PDB file of C-alpha atoms in Angstrom:
ATOM      1  CA  UNK A  29     -35.979 128.995 -95.022  1.00  0.00           C
ATOM      2  CA  UNK A  30     -33.501 130.360 -97.119  1.00  0.00           C
ATOM      3  CA  UNK A  31     -30.582 128.912 -99.084  1.00  0.00           C
ATOM      4  CA  UNK A  32     -27.812 129.988-100.720  1.00  0.00           C
ATOM      5  CA  UNK A  33     -25.478 128.616-102.722  1.00  0.00           C
ATOM      6  CA  UNK A  34     -21.157 129.409-103.257  1.00  0.00           C
ATOM      7  CA  UNK A  35     -19.677 128.072-106.602  1.00  0.00           C
ATOM      8  CA  UNK A  36     -15.884 128.464-106.258  1.00  0.00           C
ATOM      9  CA  UNK A  37     -13.929 128.689-109.940  1.00  0.00           C
ATOM     10  CA  UNK A  38     -10.296 128.560-110.936  1.00  0.00           C
ATOM     11  CA  UNK A  39      -9.901 128.838-115.054  1.00  0.00           C
ATOM     12  CA  UNK A  40     -12.904 127.271-115.394  1.00  0.00           C
ATOM     13  CA  UNK A  41     -15.010 129.858-116.834  1.00  0.00           C
ATOM     14  CA  UNK A  42     -17.561 127.916-119.593  1.00  0.00           C
ATOM     15  CA  UNK A  43     -18.105 125.973-116.487  1.00  0.00           C
ATOM     16  CA  UNK A  44     -18.958 128.924-113.924  1.00  0.00           C
ATOM     17  CA  UNK A  45     -21.214 130.123-116.521  1.00  0.00           C
ATOM     18  CA  UNK A  46     -22.983 127.426-117.211  1.00  0.00           C
ATOM     19  CA  UNK A  47     -22.802 126.211-113.320  1.00  0.00           C
ATOM     20  CA  UNK A  48     -24.529 130.009-112.636  1.00  0.00           C
ATOM     21  CA  UNK A  49     -27.172 128.953-115.444  1.00  0.00           C
ATOM     22  CA  UNK A  50     -28.119 126.099-114.001  1.00  0.00           C
ATOM     23  CA  UNK A  51     -28.618 127.671-110.215  1.00  0.00           C
ATOM     24  CA  UNK A  52     -31.211 130.396-112.253  1.00  0.00           C
ATOM     25  CA  UNK A  53     -33.883 127.642-111.355  1.00  0.00           C
ATOM     26  CA  UNK A  54     -32.601 125.602-108.857  1.00  0.00           C
ATOM     27  CA  UNK A  55     -33.836 127.853-105.881  1.00  0.00           C
ATOM     28  CA  UNK A  56     -31.402 129.641-104.422  1.00  0.00           C
ATOM     29  CA  UNK A  57     -32.176 132.772-102.967  1.00  0.00           C
ATOM     30  CA  UNK A  58     -28.310 133.803-102.894  1.00  0.00           C
ATOM     31  CA  UNK A  59     -25.467 133.044-105.260  1.00  0.00           C
ATOM     32  CA  UNK A  60     -22.267 133.905-104.486  1.00  0.00           C
ATOM     33  CA  UNK A  61     -18.963 133.044-107.003  1.00  0.00           C
ATOM     34  CA  UNK A  62     -15.667 133.330-105.377  1.00  0.00           C
ATOM     35  CA  UNK A  63     -13.223 133.513-108.769  1.00  0.00           C
ATOM     36  CA  UNK A  64      -9.998 132.316-107.068  1.00  0.00           C
ATOM     37  CA  UNK A  65      -6.882 133.672-109.153  1.00  0.00           C
ATOM     38  CA  UNK A  66      -8.344 133.137-112.680  1.00  0.00           C
ATOM     39  CA  UNK A  67      -6.670 134.081-115.609  1.00  0.00           C
ATOM     40  CA  UNK A  68      -9.280 133.836-117.749  1.00  0.00           C
ATOM     41  CA  UNK A  69     -11.300 136.073-117.717  1.00  0.00           C
ATOM     42  CA  UNK A  70     -14.191 134.252-115.283  1.00  0.00           C
ATOM     43  CA  UNK A  71     -15.070 137.288-113.075  1.00  0.00           C
ATOM     44  CA  UNK A  72     -15.623 139.327-115.744  1.00  0.00           C
ATOM     45  CA  UNK A  73     -17.562 137.260-117.558  1.00  0.00           C
ATOM     46  CA  UNK A  74     -19.764 135.833-115.151  1.00  0.00           C
ATOM     47  CA  UNK A  75     -20.369 139.847-114.600  1.00  0.00           C
ATOM     48  CA  UNK A  76     -21.568 140.630-117.270  1.00  0.00           C
ATOM     49  CA  UNK A  77     -24.257 137.244-117.388  1.00  0.00           C
ATOM     50  CA  UNK A  78     -25.085 137.503-114.573  1.00  0.00           C
ATOM     51  CA  UNK A  79     -24.755 141.043-112.789  1.00  0.00           C
ATOM     52  CA  UNK A  80     -27.254 140.014-109.991  1.00  0.00           C
ATOM     53  CA  UNK A  81     -24.899 137.798-108.729  1.00  0.00           C
ATOM     54  CA  UNK A  82     -22.211 138.419-105.825  1.00  0.00           C
ATOM     55  CA  UNK A  83     -18.534 137.750-107.567  1.00  0.00           C
ATOM     56  CA  UNK A  84     -15.673 138.237-105.376  1.00  0.00           C
ATOM     57  CA  UNK A  85     -12.231 137.522-107.616  1.00  0.00           C
ATOM     58  CA  UNK A  86      -8.674 137.590-105.083  1.00  0.00           C
ATOM     59  CA  UNK A  87      -6.041 135.119-105.366  1.00  0.00           C
ATOM     60  CA  UNK A  88      -5.746 131.401-105.208  1.00  0.00           C
ATOM     61  CA  UNK A  89      -5.813 130.550-102.438  1.00  0.00           C
ATOM     62  CA  UNK A  90      -7.592 126.819-102.633  1.00  0.00           C
ATOM     63  CA  UNK A  91     -11.055 125.375-102.507  1.00  0.00           C
ATOM     64  CA  UNK A  92     -11.973 125.477 -98.873  1.00  0.00           C
ATOM     65  CA  UNK A  93     -10.310 129.261 -98.332  1.00  0.00           C
ATOM     66  CA  UNK A  94     -12.589 130.198-100.920  1.00  0.00           C
ATOM     67  CA  UNK A  95     -14.962 128.643 -99.654  1.00  0.00           C
ATOM     68  CA  UNK A  96     -15.288 130.384 -96.652  1.00  0.00           C
ATOM     69  CA  UNK A  97     -14.939 133.659 -98.064  1.00  0.00           C
ATOM     70  CA  UNK A  98     -18.142 133.262 -99.964  1.00  0.00           C
ATOM     71  CA  UNK A  99     -20.201 132.295 -96.951  1.00  0.00           C
ATOM     72  CA  UNK A 100     -19.426 134.937 -95.559  1.00  0.00           C
ATOM     73  CA  UNK A 101     -20.702 136.906 -98.107  1.00  0.00           C
ATOM     74  CA  UNK A 102     -24.748 134.825 -97.704  1.00  0.00           C
ATOM     75  CA  UNK A 103     -27.135 135.725 -95.585  1.00  0.00           C
ATOM     76  CA  UNK A 104     -28.984 132.413 -95.763  1.00  0.00           C
ATOM     77  CA  UNK A 105     -30.393 129.689 -93.287  1.00  0.00           C
ATOM     78  CA  UNK A 106     -29.134 126.936 -95.205  1.00  0.00           C
ATOM     79  CA  UNK A 107     -25.252 126.878 -97.741  1.00  0.00           C
ATOM     80  CA  UNK A 108     -24.270 124.647-100.510  1.00  0.00           C
ATOM     81  CA  UNK A 109     -20.484 124.822-101.939  1.00  0.00           C
ATOM     82  CA  UNK A 110     -19.937 123.637-105.400  1.00  0.00           C
ATOM     83  CA  UNK A 111     -17.537 123.078-107.658  1.00  0.00           C
ATOM     84  CA  UNK A 112     -18.031 125.343-110.949  1.00  0.00           C
ATOM     85  CA  UNK A 113     -18.000 121.831-113.037  1.00  0.00           C
ATOM     86  CA  UNK A 114     -21.375 120.814-111.462  1.00  0.00           C
ATOM     87  CA  UNK A 115     -24.502 122.056-113.068  1.00  0.00           C
ATOM     88  CA  UNK A 116     -27.883 121.757-110.694  1.00  0.00           C
ATOM     89  CA  UNK A 117     -31.227 120.173-111.631  1.00  0.00           C
ATOM     90  CA  UNK A 118     -34.410 122.291-111.147  1.00  0.00           C
ATOM     91  CA  UNK A 119     -35.000 122.980-107.260  1.00  0.00           C
ATOM     92  CA  UNK A 120     -32.025 120.988-106.545  1.00  0.00           C
ATOM     93  CA  UNK A 121     -29.967 123.883-104.654  1.00  0.00           C
ATOM     94  CA  UNK A 122     -33.640 124.707-102.869  1.00  0.00           C
ATOM     95  CA  UNK A 123     -34.666 121.200-102.010  1.00  0.00           C
ATOM     96  CA  UNK A 124     -30.830 120.325-100.233  1.00  0.00           C
ATOM     97  CA  UNK A 125     -32.117 123.360 -97.462  1.00  0.00           C
ATOM     98  CA  UNK A 126     -36.015 121.952 -97.753  1.00  0.00           C
ATOM     99  CA  UNK A 127     -34.595 118.634 -96.547  1.00  0.00           C
ATOM    100  CA  UNK A 128     -31.923 120.472 -93.725  1.00  0.00           C
ATOM    101  CA  UNK A 129     -34.952 122.573 -92.690  1.00  0.00           C
ATOM    102  CA  UNK A 130     -36.958 119.828 -91.984  1.00  0.00           C
ATOM    103  CA  UNK A 131     -34.468 117.473 -90.421  1.00  0.00           C
ATOM    104  CA  UNK A 132     -32.898 119.307 -87.651  1.00  0.00           C
ATOM    105  CA  UNK A 133     -30.525 116.452 -86.511  1.00  0.00           C
ATOM    106  CA  UNK A 134     -28.945 116.634 -89.494  1.00  0.00           C
ATOM    107  CA  UNK A 135     -25.949 119.160 -90.559  1.00  0.00           C
ATOM    108  CA  UNK A 136     -24.795 118.154 -94.046  1.00  0.00           C
ATOM    109  CA  UNK A 137     -26.444 117.019 -96.290  1.00  0.00           C
ATOM    110  CA  UNK A 138     -24.910 115.459-100.165  1.00  0.00           C
ATOM    111  CA  UNK A 139     -26.979 115.170-103.143  1.00  0.00           C
ATOM    112  CA  UNK A 140     -27.369 112.637-105.558  1.00  0.00           C
ATOM    113  CA  UNK A 141     -23.737 113.126-108.344  1.00  0.00           C
ATOM    114  CA  UNK A 142     -23.877 111.752-110.552  1.00  0.00           C
ATOM    115  CA  UNK A 143     -21.302 111.762-114.591  1.00  0.00           C
ATOM    116  CA  UNK A 144     -23.171 113.707-117.487  1.00  0.00           C
ATOM    117  CA  UNK A 145     -23.533 110.426-118.788  1.00  0.00           C
ATOM    118  CA  UNK A 146     -25.382 109.468-116.163  1.00  0.00           C
ATOM    119  CA  UNK A 147     -23.182 107.300-114.142  1.00  0.00           C
ATOM    120  CA  UNK A 148     -23.558 107.573-110.287  1.00  0.00           C
ATOM    121  CA  UNK A 149     -20.376 109.056-108.318  1.00  0.00           C
ATOM    122  CA  UNK A 150     -18.970 107.947-105.531  1.00  0.00           C
ATOM    123  CA  UNK A 151     -19.727 110.795-103.232  1.00  0.00           C
ATOM    124  CA  UNK A 152     -20.613 109.439-100.211  1.00  0.00           C
ATOM    125  CA  UNK A 153     -17.550 107.242 -97.985  1.00  0.00           C
ATOM    126  CA  UNK A 154     -16.976 106.231 -95.345  1.00  0.00           C
ATOM    127  CA  UNK A 155     -14.103 106.394 -93.040  1.00  0.00           C
ATOM    128  CA  UNK A 156     -11.729 103.994 -93.547  1.00  0.00           C
ATOM    129  CA  UNK A 157      -9.744 102.378 -90.887  1.00  0.00           C
ATOM    130  CA  UNK A 158      -6.586 101.806 -90.384  1.00  0.00           C
ATOM    131  CA  UNK A 159      -6.836  98.622 -92.546  1.00  0.00           C
ATOM    132  CA  UNK A 160      -9.094 100.026 -95.336  1.00  0.00           C
ATOM    133  CA  UNK A 161      -6.827 102.443 -96.023  1.00  0.00           C
ATOM    134  CA  UNK A 162      -3.742 100.632 -96.632  1.00  0.00           C
ATOM    135  CA  UNK A 163      -5.401  98.438 -98.475  1.00  0.00           C
ATOM    136  CA  UNK A 164      -7.217 100.989-101.187  1.00  0.00           C
ATOM    137  CA  UNK A 165      -4.056 102.815-101.565  1.00  0.00           C
ATOM    138  CA  UNK A 166      -1.841  99.447-102.388  1.00  0.00           C
ATOM    139  CA  UNK A 167      -4.426  98.041-104.536  1.00  0.00           C
ATOM    140  CA  UNK A 168      -7.004 100.686-105.724  1.00  0.00           C
ATOM    141  CA  UNK A 169      -5.090 100.923-109.517  1.00  0.00           C
ATOM    142  CA  UNK A 170      -4.015  97.807-110.249  1.00  0.00           C
ATOM    143  CA  UNK A 171      -7.529  95.815-108.297  1.00  0.00           C
ATOM    144  CA  UNK A 172      -9.891  98.480-108.646  1.00  0.00           C
ATOM    145  CA  UNK A 173     -12.643  95.774-107.325  1.00  0.00           C
ATOM    146  CA  UNK A 174     -10.609  95.014-104.130  1.00  0.00           C
ATOM    147  CA  UNK A 175     -12.784  94.721-100.755  1.00  0.00           C
ATOM    148  CA  UNK A 176     -10.860  97.762 -99.166  1.00  0.00           C
ATOM    149  CA  UNK A 177     -11.303  99.808-102.320  1.00  0.00           C
ATOM    150  CA  UNK A 178     -15.415  98.389-102.327  1.00  0.00           C
ATOM    151  CA  UNK A 179     -15.467  99.024 -98.833  1.00  0.00           C
ATOM    152  CA  UNK A 180     -14.453 102.558 -98.437  1.00  0.00           C
ATOM    153  CA  UNK A 181     -16.696 103.311-101.360  1.00  0.00           C
ATOM    154  CA  UNK A 182     -19.855 101.574-100.732  1.00  0.00           C
ATOM    155  CA  UNK A 183     -19.815  99.697-103.094  1.00  0.00           C
ATOM    156  CA  UNK A 184     -22.803  97.603-102.540  1.00  0.00           C
ATOM    157  CA  UNK A 185     -24.945 100.631-101.927  1.00  0.00           C
ATOM    158  CA  UNK A 186     -26.856 101.678-105.155  1.00  0.00           C
ATOM    159  CA  UNK A 187     -26.987 105.391-104.422  1.00  0.00           C
ATOM    160  CA  UNK A 188     -30.828 105.385-105.318  1.00  0.00           C
ATOM    161  CA  UNK A 189     -31.352 105.473-101.669  1.00  0.00           C
ATOM    162  CA  UNK A 190     -31.379 108.233 -97.933  1.00  0.00           C
ATOM    163  CA  UNK A 191     -28.998 106.652 -95.496  1.00  0.00           C
ATOM    164  CA  UNK A 192     -27.182 108.578 -92.832  1.00  0.00           C
ATOM    165  CA  UNK A 193     -23.014 108.090 -94.004  1.00  0.00           C
ATOM    166  CA  UNK A 194     -19.773 109.277 -92.665  1.00  0.00           C
ATOM    167  CA  UNK A 195     -18.832 112.529 -95.088  1.00  0.00           C
ATOM    168  CA  UNK A 196     -19.934 113.893 -98.258  1.00  0.00           C
ATOM    169  CA  UNK A 197     -18.749 115.431-101.623  1.00  0.00           C
ATOM    170  CA  UNK A 198     -17.418 118.632-101.441  1.00  0.00           C
ATOM    171  CA  UNK A 199     -18.177 119.044-105.143  1.00  0.00           C
ATOM    172  CA  UNK A 200     -21.351 119.565-103.775  1.00  0.00           C
ATOM    173  CA  UNK A 201     -23.123 119.293-100.503  1.00  0.00           C
ATOM    174  CA  UNK A 202     -25.488 121.940 -98.251  1.00  0.00           C
ATOM    175  CA  UNK A 203     -24.956 122.568 -94.085  1.00  0.00           C
ATOM    176  CA  UNK A 204     -26.376 124.321 -91.919  1.00  0.00           C
ATOM    177  CA  UNK A 205     -25.295 128.017 -91.491  1.00  0.00           C
ATOM    178  CA  UNK A 206     -25.500 127.332 -87.885  1.00  0.00           C
ATOM    179  CA  UNK A 207     -23.319 123.996 -88.360  1.00  0.00           C
ATOM    180  CA  UNK A 208     -20.847 126.466 -90.626  1.00  0.00           C
ATOM    181  CA  UNK A 209     -19.889 128.857 -88.015  1.00  0.00           C
ATOM    182  CA  UNK A 210     -19.672 126.356 -85.142  1.00  0.00           C
ATOM    183  CA  UNK A 211     -17.405 124.657 -86.904  1.00  0.00           C
ATOM    184  CA  UNK A 212     -15.659 127.540 -88.666  1.00  0.00           C
ATOM    185  CA  UNK A 213     -16.227 126.557 -91.879  1.00  0.00           C
ATOM    186  CA  UNK A 214     -13.577 124.467 -94.200  1.00  0.00           C
ATOM    187  CA  UNK A 215     -10.362 124.162 -92.375  1.00  0.00           C
ATOM    188  CA  UNK A 216      -8.193 126.438 -93.937  1.00  0.00           C
ATOM    189  CA  UNK A 217      -4.877 124.278 -93.884  1.00  0.00           C
ATOM    190  CA  UNK A 218      -6.222 122.490 -96.567  1.00  0.00           C
ATOM    191  CA  UNK A 219      -5.480 123.969 -99.744  1.00  0.00           C
ATOM    192  CA  UNK A 220      -7.139 121.554-101.604  1.00  0.00           C
ATOM    193  CA  UNK A 221      -8.786 117.905-101.389  1.00  0.00           C
ATOM    194  CA  UNK A 222     -10.275 116.305 -97.763  1.00  0.00           C
ATOM    195  CA  UNK A 223     -10.799 119.432 -96.790  1.00  0.00           C
ATOM    196  CA  UNK A 224     -14.740 118.078 -97.348  1.00  0.00           C
ATOM    197  CA  UNK A 225     -13.316 114.737 -95.400  1.00  0.00           C
ATOM    198  CA  UNK A 226     -12.846 117.092 -92.485  1.00  0.00           C
ATOM    199  CA  UNK A 227     -15.586 119.111 -92.394  1.00  0.00           C
ATOM    200  CA  UNK A 228     -17.909 115.979 -91.526  1.00  0.00           C
ATOM    201  CA  UNK A 229     -15.605 114.423 -89.512  1.00  0.00           C
ATOM    202  CA  UNK A 230     -15.823 117.733 -86.997  1.00  0.00           C
ATOM    203  CA  UNK A 231     -19.612 118.076 -87.637  1.00  0.00           C
ATOM    204  CA  UNK A 232     -20.179 113.974 -86.684  1.00  0.00           C
ATOM    205  CA  UNK A 233     -17.625 114.878 -83.844  1.00  0.00           C
ATOM    206  CA  UNK A 234     -20.129 117.853 -82.864  1.00  0.00           C
ATOM    207  CA  UNK A 235     -22.789 115.259 -82.596  1.00  0.00           C
ATOM    208  CA  UNK A 236     -24.339 116.404 -85.821  1.00  0.00           C
ATOM    209  CA  UNK A 237     -25.437 113.837 -88.689  1.00  0.00           C
ATOM    210  CA  UNK A 238     -24.122 113.492 -92.406  1.00  0.00           C
ATOM    211  CA  UNK A 239     -26.711 112.218 -94.783  1.00  0.00           C
ATOM    212  CA  UNK A 240     -26.765 111.324 -98.206  1.00  0.00           C
ATOM    213  CA  UNK A 241     -30.038 112.331 -99.884  1.00  0.00           C
ATOM    214  CA  UNK A 242     -31.331 111.760-103.390  1.00  0.00           C
ATOM    215  CA  UNK A 243     -33.907 114.068-102.964  1.00  0.00           C
ATOM    216  CA  UNK A 244     -31.687 116.134-105.442  1.00  0.00           C
ATOM    217  CA  UNK A 245     -29.691 115.922-107.651  1.00  0.00           C
ATOM    218  CA  UNK A 246     -26.348 117.856-109.752  1.00  0.00           C
ATOM    219  CA  UNK A 247     -24.431 116.672-112.428  1.00  0.00           C
ATOM    220  CA  UNK A 248     -20.392 116.635-112.054  1.00  0.00           C
ATOM    221  CA  UNK A 249     -18.239 116.783-114.687  1.00  0.00           C
ATOM    222  CA  UNK A 250     -14.842 116.324-112.474  1.00  0.00           C
ATOM    223  CA  UNK A 251     -11.701 117.487-112.237  1.00  0.00           C
ATOM    224  CA  UNK A 252     -11.990 120.811-114.598  1.00  0.00           C
ATOM    225  CA  UNK A 253     -10.202 123.005-112.580  1.00  0.00           C
ATOM    226  CA  UNK A 254      -7.215 120.426-111.990  1.00  0.00           C
ATOM    227  CA  UNK A 255      -6.825 119.535-115.675  1.00  0.00           C
ATOM    228  CA  UNK A 256      -3.222 119.598-116.810  1.00  0.00           C
ATOM    229  CA  UNK A 257      -1.672 119.909-113.517  1.00  0.00           C
ATOM    230  CA  UNK A 258      -1.864 116.453-112.379  1.00  0.00           C
ATOM    231  CA  UNK A 259       1.821 116.163-110.566  1.00  0.00           C
ATOM    232  CA  UNK A 260       0.857 119.000-108.702  1.00  0.00           C
ATOM    233  CA  UNK A 261      -2.700 118.143-107.530  1.00  0.00           C
ATOM    234  CA  UNK A 262      -2.032 115.050-106.203  1.00  0.00           C
ATOM    235  CA  UNK A 263       1.425 116.386-104.268  1.00  0.00           C
ATOM    236  CA  UNK A 264      -2.029 118.662-102.704  1.00  0.00           C
ATOM    237  CA  UNK A 265      -3.301 115.535-102.018  1.00  0.00           C
ATOM    238  CA  UNK A 266      -1.051 113.604-100.252  1.00  0.00           C
ATOM    239  CA  UNK A 267      -0.328 116.662 -98.255  1.00  0.00           C
ATOM    240  CA  UNK A 268      -4.453 116.849 -97.743  1.00  0.00           C
ATOM    241  CA  UNK A 269      -4.448 113.122 -96.579  1.00  0.00           C
ATOM    242  CA  UNK A 270      -1.340 114.129 -94.306  1.00  0.00           C
ATOM    243  CA  UNK A 271      -2.678 116.779 -92.290  1.00  0.00           C
ATOM    244  CA  UNK A 272      -6.036 114.250 -91.932  1.00  0.00           C
ATOM    245  CA  UNK A 273      -4.531 111.321 -90.850  1.00  0.00           C
ATOM    246  CA  UNK A 274      -2.271 113.788 -88.077  1.00  0.00           C
ATOM    247  CA  UNK A 275      -4.850 116.011 -86.618  1.00  0.00           C
ATOM    248  CA  UNK A 276      -7.833 113.443 -86.432  1.00  0.00           C
ATOM    249  CA  UNK A 277      -6.294 110.167 -86.052  1.00  0.00           C
ATOM    250  CA  UNK A 278      -3.877 109.268 -82.612  1.00  0.00           C
ATOM    251  CA  UNK A 279      -2.012 106.757 -84.677  1.00  0.00           C
ATOM    252  CA  UNK A 280       1.677 106.353 -82.808  1.00  0.00           C
ATOM    253  CA  UNK A 281       4.308 107.690 -84.768  1.00  0.00           C
ATOM    254  CA  UNK A 282       5.622 104.759 -86.645  1.00  0.00           C
ATOM    255  CA  UNK A 283       2.201 104.171 -88.010  1.00  0.00           C
ATOM    256  CA  UNK A 284       2.143 107.620 -89.002  1.00  0.00           C
ATOM    257  CA  UNK A 285       5.334 107.439 -90.720  1.00  0.00           C
ATOM    258  CA  UNK A 286       4.420 104.710 -92.915  1.00  0.00           C
ATOM    259  CA  UNK A 287       0.973 105.807 -93.688  1.00  0.00           C
ATOM    260  CA  UNK A 288       2.886 108.700 -94.937  1.00  0.00           C
ATOM    261  CA  UNK A 289       5.683 106.204 -97.465  1.00  0.00           C
ATOM    262  CA  UNK A 290       2.584 104.475 -98.535  1.00  0.00           C
ATOM    263  CA  UNK A 291       0.918 107.915 -99.551  1.00  0.00           C
ATOM    264  CA  UNK A 292       4.105 108.796-101.316  1.00  0.00           C
ATOM    265  CA  UNK A 293       4.211 105.575-103.592  1.00  0.00           C
ATOM    266  CA  UNK A 294       0.247 105.742-104.002  1.00  0.00           C
ATOM    267  CA  UNK A 295       1.741 109.703-105.328  1.00  0.00           C
ATOM    268  CA  UNK A 296       4.245 107.972-107.090  1.00  0.00           C
ATOM    269  CA  UNK A 297       1.938 105.611-108.754  1.00  0.00           C
ATOM    270  CA  UNK A 298      -1.226 107.993-109.446  1.00  0.00           C
ATOM    271  CA  UNK A 299       0.748 110.164-111.456  1.00  0.00           C
ATOM    272  CA  UNK A 300       2.597 107.182-113.361  1.00  0.00           C
ATOM    273  CA  UNK A 301      -0.239 105.599-114.584  1.00  0.00           C
ATOM    274  CA  UNK A 302      -2.496 108.854-114.941  1.00  0.00           C
ATOM    275  CA  UNK A 303      -5.134 108.190-112.489  1.00  0.00           C
ATOM    276  CA  UNK A 304      -6.136 111.280-110.993  1.00  0.00           C
ATOM    277  CA  UNK A 305      -8.424 112.361-113.203  1.00  0.00           C
ATOM    278  CA  UNK A 306     -10.963 109.245-112.484  1.00  0.00           C
ATOM    279  CA  UNK A 307     -11.135 110.885-108.755  1.00  0.00           C
ATOM    280  CA  UNK A 308     -13.922 113.256-107.420  1.00  0.00           C
ATOM    281  CA  UNK A 309     -12.915 116.535-106.025  1.00  0.00           C
ATOM    282  CA  UNK A 310     -12.197 116.385-102.303  1.00  0.00           C
ATOM    283  CA  UNK A 311     -12.307 112.566-102.226  1.00  0.00           C
ATOM    284  CA  UNK A 312      -9.607 109.986-100.537  1.00  0.00           C
ATOM    285  CA  UNK A 313      -8.958 108.461-103.528  1.00  0.00           C
TER     286      UNK A 313
END
């Protein structure tokens, strides 16, 4: 059993170095850093600090495409993909691979993810139905604890127990290489955000379980690569949401048009209220 890790960085040199340092004791058999269009010297710094790690540098092609490129370099049974602003606990990568090895019906597993101050992140969520999606989008900014948002974020669950879930955050997840190859990795149509939701969606469609398990723990700082580019990232988020809804839900055209209008209103609200910084990479909000 072998486990490889792909870390994606975009102008997050210090985060990338700290993430890779934490991986030294995380039980990974192979590590690849994909530097996606950085201008801060990330690739050079990583090569100097960690000469044993494979570094792939290229233009900024988005998170999913960068992960896809990195996984091509791995020759391991299990794959962990992660943001550069993640810190791995000792043996956490190895524990995720071991969990998949011991549970042959599980295709994807997400670890327990906390903020640096120890607060749990909502890193496992439900696929929202139409009512939940509309209620969450309409109310989450003005009433964060509304029932729609609580249902979507699985707020009644304390995140200390293992359970099957709809999807887990791409900030850090582990997947069987068999499943990765079967699904073709992340859908390259997503530049940023929602690619993790879509990956889990397709895994379920192919009969694989998606599980949250505190068998491993990582810390996630949230938003390092998107800091200072709120409007651009919100637009990318909305485009990804629109693509997911259009391609994965069989809603009739009038409903899709209405949802598109709602997402536009939501995006304007997020930019105005500055809510994006509180969101985890890849999540629906």
